[in-house]
Coordinates of C-alpha atoms in Angstrom, one line a residue:
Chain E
X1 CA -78.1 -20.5 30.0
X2 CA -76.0 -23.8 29.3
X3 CA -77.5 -26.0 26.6
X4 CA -75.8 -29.3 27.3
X5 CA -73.7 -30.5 30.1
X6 CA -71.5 -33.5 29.6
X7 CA -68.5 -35.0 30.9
X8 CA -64.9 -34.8 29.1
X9 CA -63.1 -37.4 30.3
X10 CA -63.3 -38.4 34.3
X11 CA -62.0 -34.8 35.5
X12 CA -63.5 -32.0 33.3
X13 CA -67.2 -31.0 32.5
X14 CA -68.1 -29.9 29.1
X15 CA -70.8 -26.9 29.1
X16 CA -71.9 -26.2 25.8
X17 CA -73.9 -23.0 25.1
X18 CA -75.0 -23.3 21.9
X19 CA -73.8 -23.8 18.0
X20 CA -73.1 -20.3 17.0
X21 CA -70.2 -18.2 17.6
X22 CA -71.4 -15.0 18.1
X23 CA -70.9 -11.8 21.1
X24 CA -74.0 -13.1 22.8
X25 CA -73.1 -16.5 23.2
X26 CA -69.6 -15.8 24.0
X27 CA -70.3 -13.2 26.7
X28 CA -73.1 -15.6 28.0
X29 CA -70.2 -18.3 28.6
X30 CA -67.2 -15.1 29.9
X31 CA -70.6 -13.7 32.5
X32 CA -71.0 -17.2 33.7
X33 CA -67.0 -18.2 33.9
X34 CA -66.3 -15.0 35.5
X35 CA -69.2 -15.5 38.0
X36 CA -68.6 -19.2 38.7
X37 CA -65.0 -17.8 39.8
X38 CA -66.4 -15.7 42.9
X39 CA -68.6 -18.5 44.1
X40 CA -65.9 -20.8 45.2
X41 CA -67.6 -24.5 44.3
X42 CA -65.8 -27.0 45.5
X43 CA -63.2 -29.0 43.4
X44 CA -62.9 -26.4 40.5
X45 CA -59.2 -26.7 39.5
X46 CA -59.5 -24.7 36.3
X47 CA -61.6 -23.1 33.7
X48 CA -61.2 -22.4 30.3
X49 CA -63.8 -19.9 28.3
X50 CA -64.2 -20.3 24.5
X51 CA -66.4 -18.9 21.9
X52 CA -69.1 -21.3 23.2
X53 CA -67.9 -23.7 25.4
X54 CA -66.8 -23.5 29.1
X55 CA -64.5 -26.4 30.1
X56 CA -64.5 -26.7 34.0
X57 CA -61.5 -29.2 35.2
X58 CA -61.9 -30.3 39.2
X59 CA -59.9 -32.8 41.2
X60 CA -61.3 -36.0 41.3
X61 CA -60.3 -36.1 44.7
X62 CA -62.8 -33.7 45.8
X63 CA -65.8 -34.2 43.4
X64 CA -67.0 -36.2 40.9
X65 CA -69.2 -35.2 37.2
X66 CA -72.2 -36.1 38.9
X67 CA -71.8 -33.9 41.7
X68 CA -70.0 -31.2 40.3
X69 CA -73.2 -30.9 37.6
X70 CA -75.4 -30.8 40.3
X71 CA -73.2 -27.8 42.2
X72 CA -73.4 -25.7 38.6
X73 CA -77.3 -26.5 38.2
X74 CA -77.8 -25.6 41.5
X75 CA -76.5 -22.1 41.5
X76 CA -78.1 -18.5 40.6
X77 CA -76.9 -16.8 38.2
X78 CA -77.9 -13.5 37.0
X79 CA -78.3 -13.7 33.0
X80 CA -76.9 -10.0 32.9
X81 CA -73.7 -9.6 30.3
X82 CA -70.7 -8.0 32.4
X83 CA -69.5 -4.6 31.2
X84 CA -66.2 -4.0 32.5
X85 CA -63.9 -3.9 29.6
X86 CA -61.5 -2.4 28.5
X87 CA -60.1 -1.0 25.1
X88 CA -56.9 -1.4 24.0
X89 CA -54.9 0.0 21.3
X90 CA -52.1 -2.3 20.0
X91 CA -49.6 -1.0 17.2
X92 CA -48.6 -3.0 14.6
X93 CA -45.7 -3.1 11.9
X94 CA -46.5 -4.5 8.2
X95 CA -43.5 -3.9 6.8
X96 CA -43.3 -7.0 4.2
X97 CA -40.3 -8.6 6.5
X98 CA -42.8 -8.8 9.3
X99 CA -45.8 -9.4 7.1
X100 CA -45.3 -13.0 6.4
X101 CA -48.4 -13.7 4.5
X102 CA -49.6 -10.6 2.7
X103 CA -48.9 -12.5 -1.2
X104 CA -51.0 -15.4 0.2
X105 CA -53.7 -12.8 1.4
X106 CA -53.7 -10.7 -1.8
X107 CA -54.0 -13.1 -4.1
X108 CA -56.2 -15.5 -2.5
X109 CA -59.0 -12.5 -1.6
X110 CA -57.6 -10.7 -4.8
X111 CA -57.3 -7.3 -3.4
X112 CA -54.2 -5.3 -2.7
X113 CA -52.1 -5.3 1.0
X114 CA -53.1 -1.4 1.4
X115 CA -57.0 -2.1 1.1
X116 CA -56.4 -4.9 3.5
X117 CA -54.6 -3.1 6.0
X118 CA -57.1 -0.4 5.6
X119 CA -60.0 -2.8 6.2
X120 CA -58.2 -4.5 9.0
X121 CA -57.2 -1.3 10.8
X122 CA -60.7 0.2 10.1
X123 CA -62.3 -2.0 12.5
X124 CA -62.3 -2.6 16.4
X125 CA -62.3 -6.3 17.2
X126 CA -64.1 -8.1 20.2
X127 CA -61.9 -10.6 23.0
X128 CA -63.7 -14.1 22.8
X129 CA -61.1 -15.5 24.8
X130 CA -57.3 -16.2 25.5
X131 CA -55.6 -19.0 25.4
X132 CA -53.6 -21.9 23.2
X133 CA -50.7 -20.5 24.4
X134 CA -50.4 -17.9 27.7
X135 CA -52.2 -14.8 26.7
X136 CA -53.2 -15.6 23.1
X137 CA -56.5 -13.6 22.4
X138 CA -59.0 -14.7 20.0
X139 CA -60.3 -11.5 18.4
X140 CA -63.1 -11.0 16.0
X141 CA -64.6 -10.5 13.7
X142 CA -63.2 -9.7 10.8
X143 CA -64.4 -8.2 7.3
X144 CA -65.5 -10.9 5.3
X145 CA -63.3 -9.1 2.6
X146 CA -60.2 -10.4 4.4
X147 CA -61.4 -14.1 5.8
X148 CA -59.5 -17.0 4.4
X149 CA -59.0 -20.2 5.8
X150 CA -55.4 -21.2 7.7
X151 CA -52.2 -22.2 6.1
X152 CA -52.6 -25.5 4.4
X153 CA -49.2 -26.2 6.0
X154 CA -48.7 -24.5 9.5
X155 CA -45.1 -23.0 10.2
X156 CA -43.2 -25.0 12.4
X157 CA -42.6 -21.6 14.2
X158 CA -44.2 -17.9 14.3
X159 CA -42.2 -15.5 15.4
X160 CA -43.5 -13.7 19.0
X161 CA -45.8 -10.9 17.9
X162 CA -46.8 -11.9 14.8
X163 CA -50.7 -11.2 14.1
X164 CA -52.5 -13.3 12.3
X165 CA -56.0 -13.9 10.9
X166 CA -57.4 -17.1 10.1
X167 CA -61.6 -17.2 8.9
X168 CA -63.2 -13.9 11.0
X169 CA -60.6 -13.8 14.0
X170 CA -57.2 -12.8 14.6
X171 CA -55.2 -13.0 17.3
X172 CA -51.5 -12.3 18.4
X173 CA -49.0 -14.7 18.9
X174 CA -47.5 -14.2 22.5
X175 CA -44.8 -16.8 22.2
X176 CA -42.7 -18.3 19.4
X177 CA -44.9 -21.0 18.8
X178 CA -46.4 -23.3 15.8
X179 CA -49.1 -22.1 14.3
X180 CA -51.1 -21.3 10.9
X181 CA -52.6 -18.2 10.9
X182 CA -52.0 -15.8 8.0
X183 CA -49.2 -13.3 9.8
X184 CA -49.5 -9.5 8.5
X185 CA -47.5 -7.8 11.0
X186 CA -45.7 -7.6 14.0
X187 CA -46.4 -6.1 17.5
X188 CA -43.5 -4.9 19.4
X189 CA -45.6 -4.7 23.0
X190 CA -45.7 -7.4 25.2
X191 CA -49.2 -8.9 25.4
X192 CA -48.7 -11.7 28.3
X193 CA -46.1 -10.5 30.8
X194 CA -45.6 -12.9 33.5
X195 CA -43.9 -10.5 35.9
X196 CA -47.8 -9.2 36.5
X197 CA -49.6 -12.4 38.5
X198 CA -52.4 -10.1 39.0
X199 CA -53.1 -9.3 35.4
X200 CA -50.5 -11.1 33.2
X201 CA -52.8 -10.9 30.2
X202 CA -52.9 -7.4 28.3
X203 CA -56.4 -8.5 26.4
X204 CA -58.9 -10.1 28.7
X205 CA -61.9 -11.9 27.0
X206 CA -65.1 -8.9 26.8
X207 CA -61.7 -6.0 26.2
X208 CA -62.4 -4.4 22.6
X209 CA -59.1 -3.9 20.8
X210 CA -57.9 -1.6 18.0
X211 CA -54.6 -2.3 15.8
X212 CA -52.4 0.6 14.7
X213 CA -49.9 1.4 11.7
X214 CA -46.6 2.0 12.8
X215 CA -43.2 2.3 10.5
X216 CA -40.2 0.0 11.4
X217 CA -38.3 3.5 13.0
X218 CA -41.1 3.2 15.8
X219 CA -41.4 -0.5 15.7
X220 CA -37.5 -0.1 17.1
X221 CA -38.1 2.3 19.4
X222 CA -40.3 0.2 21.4
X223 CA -38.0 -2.2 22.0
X224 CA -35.6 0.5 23.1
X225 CA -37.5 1.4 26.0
Chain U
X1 CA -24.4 -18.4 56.5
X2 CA -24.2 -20.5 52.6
X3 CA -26.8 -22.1 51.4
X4 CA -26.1 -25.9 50.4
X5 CA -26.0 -26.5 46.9
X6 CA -25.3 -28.3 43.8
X7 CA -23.4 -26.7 40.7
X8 CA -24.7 -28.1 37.3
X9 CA -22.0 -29.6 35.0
X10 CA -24.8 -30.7 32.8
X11 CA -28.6 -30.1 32.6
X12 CA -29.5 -32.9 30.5
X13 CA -32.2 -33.3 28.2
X14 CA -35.3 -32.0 29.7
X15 CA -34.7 -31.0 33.5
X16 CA -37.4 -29.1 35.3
X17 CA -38.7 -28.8 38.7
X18 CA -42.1 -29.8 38.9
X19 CA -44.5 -29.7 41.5
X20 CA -48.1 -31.1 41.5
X21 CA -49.0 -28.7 39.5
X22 CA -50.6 -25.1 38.4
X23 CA -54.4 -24.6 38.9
X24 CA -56.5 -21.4 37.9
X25 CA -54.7 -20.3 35.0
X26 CA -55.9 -22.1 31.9
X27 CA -58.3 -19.7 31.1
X28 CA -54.6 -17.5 30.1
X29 CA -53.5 -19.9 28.3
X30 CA -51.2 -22.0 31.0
X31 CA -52.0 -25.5 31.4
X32 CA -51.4 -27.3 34.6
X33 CA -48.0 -29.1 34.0
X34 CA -46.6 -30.6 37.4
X35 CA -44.7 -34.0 37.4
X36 CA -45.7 -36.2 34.7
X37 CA -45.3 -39.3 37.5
X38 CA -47.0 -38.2 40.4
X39 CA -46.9 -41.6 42.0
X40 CA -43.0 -41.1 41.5
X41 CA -42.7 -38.0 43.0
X42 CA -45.0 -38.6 45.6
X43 CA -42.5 -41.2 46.5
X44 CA -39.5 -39.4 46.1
X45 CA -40.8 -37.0 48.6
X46 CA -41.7 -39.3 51.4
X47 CA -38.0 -41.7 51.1
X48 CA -36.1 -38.0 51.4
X49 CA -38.3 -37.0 54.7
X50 CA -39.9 -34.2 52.8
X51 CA -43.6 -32.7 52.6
X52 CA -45.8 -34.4 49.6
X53 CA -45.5 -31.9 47.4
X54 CA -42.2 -30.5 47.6
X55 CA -40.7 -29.6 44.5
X56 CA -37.9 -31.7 42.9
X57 CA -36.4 -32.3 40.0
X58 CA -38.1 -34.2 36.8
X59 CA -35.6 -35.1 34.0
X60 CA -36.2 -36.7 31.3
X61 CA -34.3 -39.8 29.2
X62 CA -30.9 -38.1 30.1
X63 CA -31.1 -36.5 33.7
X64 CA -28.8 -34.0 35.2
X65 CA -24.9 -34.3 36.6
X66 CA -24.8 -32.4 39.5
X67 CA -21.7 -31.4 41.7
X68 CA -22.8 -31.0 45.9
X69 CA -21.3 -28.7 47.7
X70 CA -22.4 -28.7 51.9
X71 CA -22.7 -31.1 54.5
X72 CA -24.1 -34.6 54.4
X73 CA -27.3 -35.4 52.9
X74 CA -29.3 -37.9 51.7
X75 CA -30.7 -37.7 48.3
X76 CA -33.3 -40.4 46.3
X77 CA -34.1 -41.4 42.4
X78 CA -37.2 -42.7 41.3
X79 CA -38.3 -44.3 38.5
X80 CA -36.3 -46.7 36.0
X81 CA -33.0 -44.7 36.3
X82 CA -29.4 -46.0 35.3
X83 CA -27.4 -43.3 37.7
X84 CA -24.0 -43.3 39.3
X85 CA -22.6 -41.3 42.4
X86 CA -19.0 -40.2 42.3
X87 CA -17.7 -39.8 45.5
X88 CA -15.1 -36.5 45.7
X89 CA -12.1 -39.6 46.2
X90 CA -13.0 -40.8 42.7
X91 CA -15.1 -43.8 43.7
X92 CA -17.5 -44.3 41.4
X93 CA -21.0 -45.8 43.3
X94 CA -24.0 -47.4 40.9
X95 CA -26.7 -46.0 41.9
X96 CA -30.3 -47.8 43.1
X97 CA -33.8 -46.3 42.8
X98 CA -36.3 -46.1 46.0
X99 CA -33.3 -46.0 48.4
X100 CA -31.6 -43.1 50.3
X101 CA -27.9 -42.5 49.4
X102 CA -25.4 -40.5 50.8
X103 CA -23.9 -37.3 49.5
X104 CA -21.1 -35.5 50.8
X105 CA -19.1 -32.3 49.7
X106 CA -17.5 -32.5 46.6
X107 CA -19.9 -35.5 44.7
X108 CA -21.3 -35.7 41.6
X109 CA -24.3 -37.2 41.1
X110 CA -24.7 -38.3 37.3
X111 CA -28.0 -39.2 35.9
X112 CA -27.1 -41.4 32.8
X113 CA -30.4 -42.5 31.6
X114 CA -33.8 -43.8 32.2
X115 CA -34.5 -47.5 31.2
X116 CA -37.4 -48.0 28.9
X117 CA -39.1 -45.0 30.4
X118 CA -39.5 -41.2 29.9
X119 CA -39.5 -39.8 33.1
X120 CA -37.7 -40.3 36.6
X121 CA -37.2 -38.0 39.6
X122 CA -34.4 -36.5 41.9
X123 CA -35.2 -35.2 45.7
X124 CA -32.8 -34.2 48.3
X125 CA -33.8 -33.8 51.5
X126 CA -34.6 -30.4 52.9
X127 CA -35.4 -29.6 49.1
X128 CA -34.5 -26.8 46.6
X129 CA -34.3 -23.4 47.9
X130 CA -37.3 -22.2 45.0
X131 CA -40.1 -19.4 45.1
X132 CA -42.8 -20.2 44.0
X133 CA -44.5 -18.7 41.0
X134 CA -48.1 -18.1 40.8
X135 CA -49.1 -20.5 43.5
X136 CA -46.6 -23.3 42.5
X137 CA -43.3 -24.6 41.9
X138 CA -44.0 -26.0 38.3
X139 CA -42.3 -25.0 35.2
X140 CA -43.5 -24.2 32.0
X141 CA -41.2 -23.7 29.5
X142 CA -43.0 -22.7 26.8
X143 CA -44.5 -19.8 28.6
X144 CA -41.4 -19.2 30.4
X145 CA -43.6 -19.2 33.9
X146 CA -42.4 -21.2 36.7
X147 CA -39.1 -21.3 39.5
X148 CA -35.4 -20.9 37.7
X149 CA -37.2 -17.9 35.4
X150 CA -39.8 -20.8 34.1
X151 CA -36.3 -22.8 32.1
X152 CA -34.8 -26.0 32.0
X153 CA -32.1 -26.9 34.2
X154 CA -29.0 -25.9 32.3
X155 CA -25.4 -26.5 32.3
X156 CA -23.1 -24.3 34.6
X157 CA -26.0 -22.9 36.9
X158 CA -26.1 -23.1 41.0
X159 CA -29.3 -24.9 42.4
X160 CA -29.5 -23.6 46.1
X161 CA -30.5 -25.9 48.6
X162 CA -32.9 -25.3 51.9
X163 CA -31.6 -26.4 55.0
X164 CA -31.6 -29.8 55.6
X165 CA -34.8 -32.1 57.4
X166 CA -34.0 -35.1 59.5
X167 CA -32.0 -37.4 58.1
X168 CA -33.7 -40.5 57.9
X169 CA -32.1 -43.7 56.2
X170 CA -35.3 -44.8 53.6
X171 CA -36.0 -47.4 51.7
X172 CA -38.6 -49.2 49.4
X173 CA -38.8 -52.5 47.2
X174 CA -40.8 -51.0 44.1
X175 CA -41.0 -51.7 40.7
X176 CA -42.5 -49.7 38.3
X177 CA -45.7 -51.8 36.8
X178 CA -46.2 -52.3 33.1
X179 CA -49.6 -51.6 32.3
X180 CA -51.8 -53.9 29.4
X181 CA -54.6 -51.0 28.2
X182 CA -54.5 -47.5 28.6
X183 CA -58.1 -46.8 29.4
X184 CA -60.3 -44.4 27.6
X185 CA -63.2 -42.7 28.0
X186 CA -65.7 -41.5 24.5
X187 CA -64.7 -37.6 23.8
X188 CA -67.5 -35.1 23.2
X189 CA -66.3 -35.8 18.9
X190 CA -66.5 -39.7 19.3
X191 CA -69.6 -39.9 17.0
X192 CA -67.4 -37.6 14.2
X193 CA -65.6 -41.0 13.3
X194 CA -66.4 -43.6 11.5
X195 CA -67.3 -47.4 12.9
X196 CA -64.4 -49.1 11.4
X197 CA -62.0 -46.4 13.1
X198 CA -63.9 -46.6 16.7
X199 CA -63.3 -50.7 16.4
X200 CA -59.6 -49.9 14.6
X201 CA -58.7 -47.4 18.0
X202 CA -60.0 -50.0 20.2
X203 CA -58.3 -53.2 18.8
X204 CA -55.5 -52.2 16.9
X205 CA -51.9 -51.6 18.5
X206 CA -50.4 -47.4 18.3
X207 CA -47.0 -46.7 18.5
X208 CA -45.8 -44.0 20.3
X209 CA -44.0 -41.9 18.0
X210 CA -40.7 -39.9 18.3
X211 CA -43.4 -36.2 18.4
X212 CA -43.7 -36.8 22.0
X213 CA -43.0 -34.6 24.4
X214 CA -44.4 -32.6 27.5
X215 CA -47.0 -30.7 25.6
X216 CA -48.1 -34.5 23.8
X217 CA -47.9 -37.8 22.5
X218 CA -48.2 -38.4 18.9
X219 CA -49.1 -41.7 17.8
X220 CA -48.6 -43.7 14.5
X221 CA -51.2 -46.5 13.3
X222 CA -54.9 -47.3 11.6
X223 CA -55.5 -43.6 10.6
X224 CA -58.8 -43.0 12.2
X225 CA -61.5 -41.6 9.6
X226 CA -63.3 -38.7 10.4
X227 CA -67.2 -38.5 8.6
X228 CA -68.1 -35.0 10.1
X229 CA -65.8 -32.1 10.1
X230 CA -62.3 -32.3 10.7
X231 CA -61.9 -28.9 12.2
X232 CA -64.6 -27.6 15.2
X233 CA -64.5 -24.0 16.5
X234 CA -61.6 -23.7 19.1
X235 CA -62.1 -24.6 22.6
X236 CA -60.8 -25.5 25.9
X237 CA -58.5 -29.2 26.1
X238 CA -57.4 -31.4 28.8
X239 CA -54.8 -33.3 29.8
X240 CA -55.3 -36.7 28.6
X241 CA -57.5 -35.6 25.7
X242 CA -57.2 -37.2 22.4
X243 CA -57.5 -35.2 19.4
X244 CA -57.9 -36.3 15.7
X245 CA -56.6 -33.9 13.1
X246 CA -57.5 -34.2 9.3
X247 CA -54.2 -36.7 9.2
X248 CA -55.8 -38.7 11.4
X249 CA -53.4 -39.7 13.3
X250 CA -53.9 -39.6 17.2
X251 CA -51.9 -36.8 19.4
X252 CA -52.5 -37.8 22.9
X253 CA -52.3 -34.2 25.1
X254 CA -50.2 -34.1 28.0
X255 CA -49.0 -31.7 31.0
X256 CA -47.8 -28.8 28.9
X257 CA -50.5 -28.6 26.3
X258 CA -52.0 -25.8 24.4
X259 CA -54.9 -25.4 26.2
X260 CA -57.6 -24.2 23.6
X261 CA -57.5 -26.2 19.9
X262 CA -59.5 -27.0 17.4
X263 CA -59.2 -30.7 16.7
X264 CA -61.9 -32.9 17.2
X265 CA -62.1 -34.9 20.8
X266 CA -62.3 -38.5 20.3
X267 CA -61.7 -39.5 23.4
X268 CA -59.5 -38.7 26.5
X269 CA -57.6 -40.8 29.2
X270 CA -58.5 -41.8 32.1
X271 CA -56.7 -40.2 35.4
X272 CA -55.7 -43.9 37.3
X273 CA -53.9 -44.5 33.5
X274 CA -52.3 -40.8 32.9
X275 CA -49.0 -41.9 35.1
X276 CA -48.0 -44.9 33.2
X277 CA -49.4 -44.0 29.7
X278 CA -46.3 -40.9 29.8
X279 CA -43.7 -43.2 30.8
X280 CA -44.5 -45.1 27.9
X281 CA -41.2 -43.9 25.7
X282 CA -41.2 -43.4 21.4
X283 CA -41.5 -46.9 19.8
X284 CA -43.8 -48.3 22.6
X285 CA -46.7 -50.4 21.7
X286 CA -50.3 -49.0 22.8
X287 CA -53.5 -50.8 22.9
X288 CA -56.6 -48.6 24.4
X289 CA -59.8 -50.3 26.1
X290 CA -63.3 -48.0 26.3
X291 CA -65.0 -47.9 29.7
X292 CA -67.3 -45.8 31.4
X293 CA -67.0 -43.0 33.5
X294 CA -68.1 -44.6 37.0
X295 CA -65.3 -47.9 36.0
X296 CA -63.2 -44.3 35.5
X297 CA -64.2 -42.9 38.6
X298 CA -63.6 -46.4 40.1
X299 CA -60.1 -47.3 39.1
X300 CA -58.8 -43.9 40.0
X301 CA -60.1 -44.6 43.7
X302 CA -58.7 -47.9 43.1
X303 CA -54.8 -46.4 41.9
X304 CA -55.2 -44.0 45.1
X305 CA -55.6 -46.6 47.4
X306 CA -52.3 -48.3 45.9
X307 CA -50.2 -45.1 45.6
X308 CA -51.1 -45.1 49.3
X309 CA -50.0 -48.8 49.8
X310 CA -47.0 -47.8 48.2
X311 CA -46.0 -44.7 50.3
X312 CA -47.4 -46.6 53.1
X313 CA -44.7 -49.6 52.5
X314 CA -41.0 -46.8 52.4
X315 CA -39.5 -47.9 56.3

């Protein structure tokens, strides 16, 4: 299943599972993370799932690269993909104040901010993983109508909640962070609350997620409750 | 019965409490953080009678001022630190690093500075009264996760105290060491970058530039050239890791990093050097040194067996 297995520095391993970014891949690399995690392999300190790369960190005190590759190559694993997720519904404000880019998007792709709302909204989009900052999901793909490329210059801060889109993903930014996505909205629901240890993370990587219109009245009213 | 414990009068620049770290998360999104210093804090613990890896307080540049309130106790500062105890009769006490002093109702303890450092530490003993949050006692700002709601220390807030250990009079002669090379091992990008930038990285001095921080270390020098792509799809990072952006200018990651970019990897640091490459404050001079990964594997055996020396050495 893993292509290439190298070291990344003296305390991580580097499993690469091929070039292209695609579902297969990336639930080949979220069926083997999430299966590595119930088999309790000595000196794993952390894992982090990406399109298609898994990068396993372990303490140095307990293993080594060498012996840690020869744990993973020694185990089964059933090349079966996983089907337990979920779908999630998230609503979303573009009201221009909260729809930072929308001139850059229009005029770059050329067509209006209702057609790219409606293309955007038309579509349910696929978890390849979370992270950057706590609970960030990476969520694709999108239209090729609406792909462009990031910010040349990334703002020094986006606002919590801002969704953005950058080539065919988008994601949601769970923090007030840096970043250079093209922003056309605003969430008002949490999307990493840290007061859950269990599940902190609303959108797990495999969860299919759906974005929704709402109007600044209802936008408010969230925050309300 | 009341708790022991200090009242802030000011939180300083960048006061946490830190532990040895966060594991099984980054797949969320939260890195590791921890101390910085873990040879520092591993010392602090053991001068103040506590367990190893008792949580404490990590400040940086300008620590905390904090007022005691409770019965005798014996409190320790590691690290380069310019500190000063202010006894409740006015009497001002300079303070010395690697050594038990005294604190009794009513000081201040007042953290001026670190000397040609980042980082230094501050242990009581018995320790700070903290729950822990997700399996540990470290903080992450960014994410807000951690003890004291996942902030900084700030001014005007109570930091309650556990009941106290032993008290044991501690002391050890220690001096931080300077280090020559940070060691480096080739990132899974190396072979993005040109010849003349993989001699320039390895022979030409970095400074450490004022972008530095928790999260990283940006560096300013030889702009190293990329030939491949400067952008590769995102994926998981590590402490230590050295990315290139299309400015080509070095950012070294560090405890608080994002933990998925898309910046090439052209190299990362190795563990034994991690400790003394983030003490290394804005303006420092860098110089980096390739090895392999069993020299890696090696010298970090090799710093362990010191660090244990060390501990080893605190009567």
């Amino acid at each position: 299943m893993i292509k290439n297995i190298v070291n990344l520095g003296d305390a991580a391993i580097y499993c690469d599972f091929g070039n292209e970014v695609n579902k297969i891949t990336n639930s080949k690399v979220i069926q083997y993370f999430k299966t590595l995690k119930t088999k309790n392999v000595n000196g794993i300190t952390n894992m982090s799932p990406s399109y298609n790369k898994l990068i396993i960190t372990f303490d140095l005190n307990e293993t080594n690269f060498d012996k840690l590759k020869e744990d993973l190559l020694n185990l089964e694993f059933k090349d079966q993909i996983a089907n337990d997720s979920n779908k999630i519904e998230i609503p979303l404000c573009c009201d221009d104040e909260y729809s930072l880019d929308i001139q850059r998007l229009e005029t770059k792709l050329k067509i209006t901010k209702n057609e790219i709302l409606k293309v955007f909204l038309d579509k349910t989009y696929f978890c390849y993983m979370t992270g950057f900052v706590a609970g960030m999901p990476f969520l694709g793909d999108l239209e090729k109508t609406i792909m462009l490329d990031r910010l040349e210059t990334p703002r020094v801060t986006v606002p919590k909640g801002s969704v953005g889109l950058t080539e065919q993903f988008c994601n949601v930014y769970t923090f007030e962070s840096p970043g250079g996505w093209n922003i056309i909205g605003n969430t008002p629901i949490e999307i990493f609350n840290h007061k859950n240890p269990d599940q902190p993370n609303l959108i797990s990587p495999g969860d299919e997620v759906t974005f929704y219109k709402i109007n600044k009245k209802d936008f408010i009213k969230f925050y309300d409750k | 019965m009341i708790n022991d414990y200090f009242s802030v009068i000011r939180g300083g620049l960048n006061s946490t409490f830190q532990d040895n770290g966060r594991k099984y998360f980054y797949h969320i999104g939260l890195p590791f953080s921890g101390v910085m210093d873990k040879r520092n804090f591993e010392i602090a613990n053991k001068i103040v009678n506590n367990k190893k890896n008792d949580p404490m307080i990590e400040f940086a540049f300008q620590g905390p001022a904090l007022k005691f309130f409770g019965s005798k106790r014996y409190m320790v500062v590691t690290g380069d630190v310019n500190f000063k105890i202010i006894k409740k009769s006015n009497i001002e006490n300079h303070g010395k690093c690697y050594q038990t002093f005294e604190i009794n109702d009513g000081d201040i303890i007042d953290i001026i500075s670190t000397n040609k450092s980042v980082y230094g530490y501050l242990s009581i003993n018995g320790g700070f009264k903290l729950n822990k949050i997700w399996g540990s006692y470290s903080t992450t700002v960014r994410a807000r996760v951690g003890p004291n709601e996942g902030n900084k220390i700030t001014n005007g807030q109570k930091l309650i105290l556990n009941n106290s250990n032993e008290l044991v009079k501690r002391s050890l002669n220690f001096i931080n060491s300077k280090i020559e090379f940070i060691r480096v091992l080739a990132g899974t990008n190396f072979n993005y970058f040109s010849e003349q930038s993989k001699n320039d990285f390895f022979s030409r001095e970095f400074l450490v530039s004022k972008l530095t921080d928790r999260m990283g270390m940006r560096l300013e020098g030889v702009k190293l050239k990329n030939l491949k792509k400067t952008n590769i799809k995102s994926e998981g990072l590590v402490k230590g890791t050295i990315q290139v952006p299309a400015d080509g200018n070095p950012i070294i990651l560090l405890s608080d990093h994002g933990t998925i970019g898309g910046y090439p990897k052209f190299g990362v640091v190795i563990s034994a050097d991690y400790g003394r490459l983030v003490q290394l404050p804005p303006g420092s001079k860098i110089k980096f040194k390739e090895i392999q990964l069993k020299d890696a594997e090696n010298l970090y055996k090799l710093y362990n067996m010191e660090t244990h020396n060390i501990l080893s050495k605190i009567l």
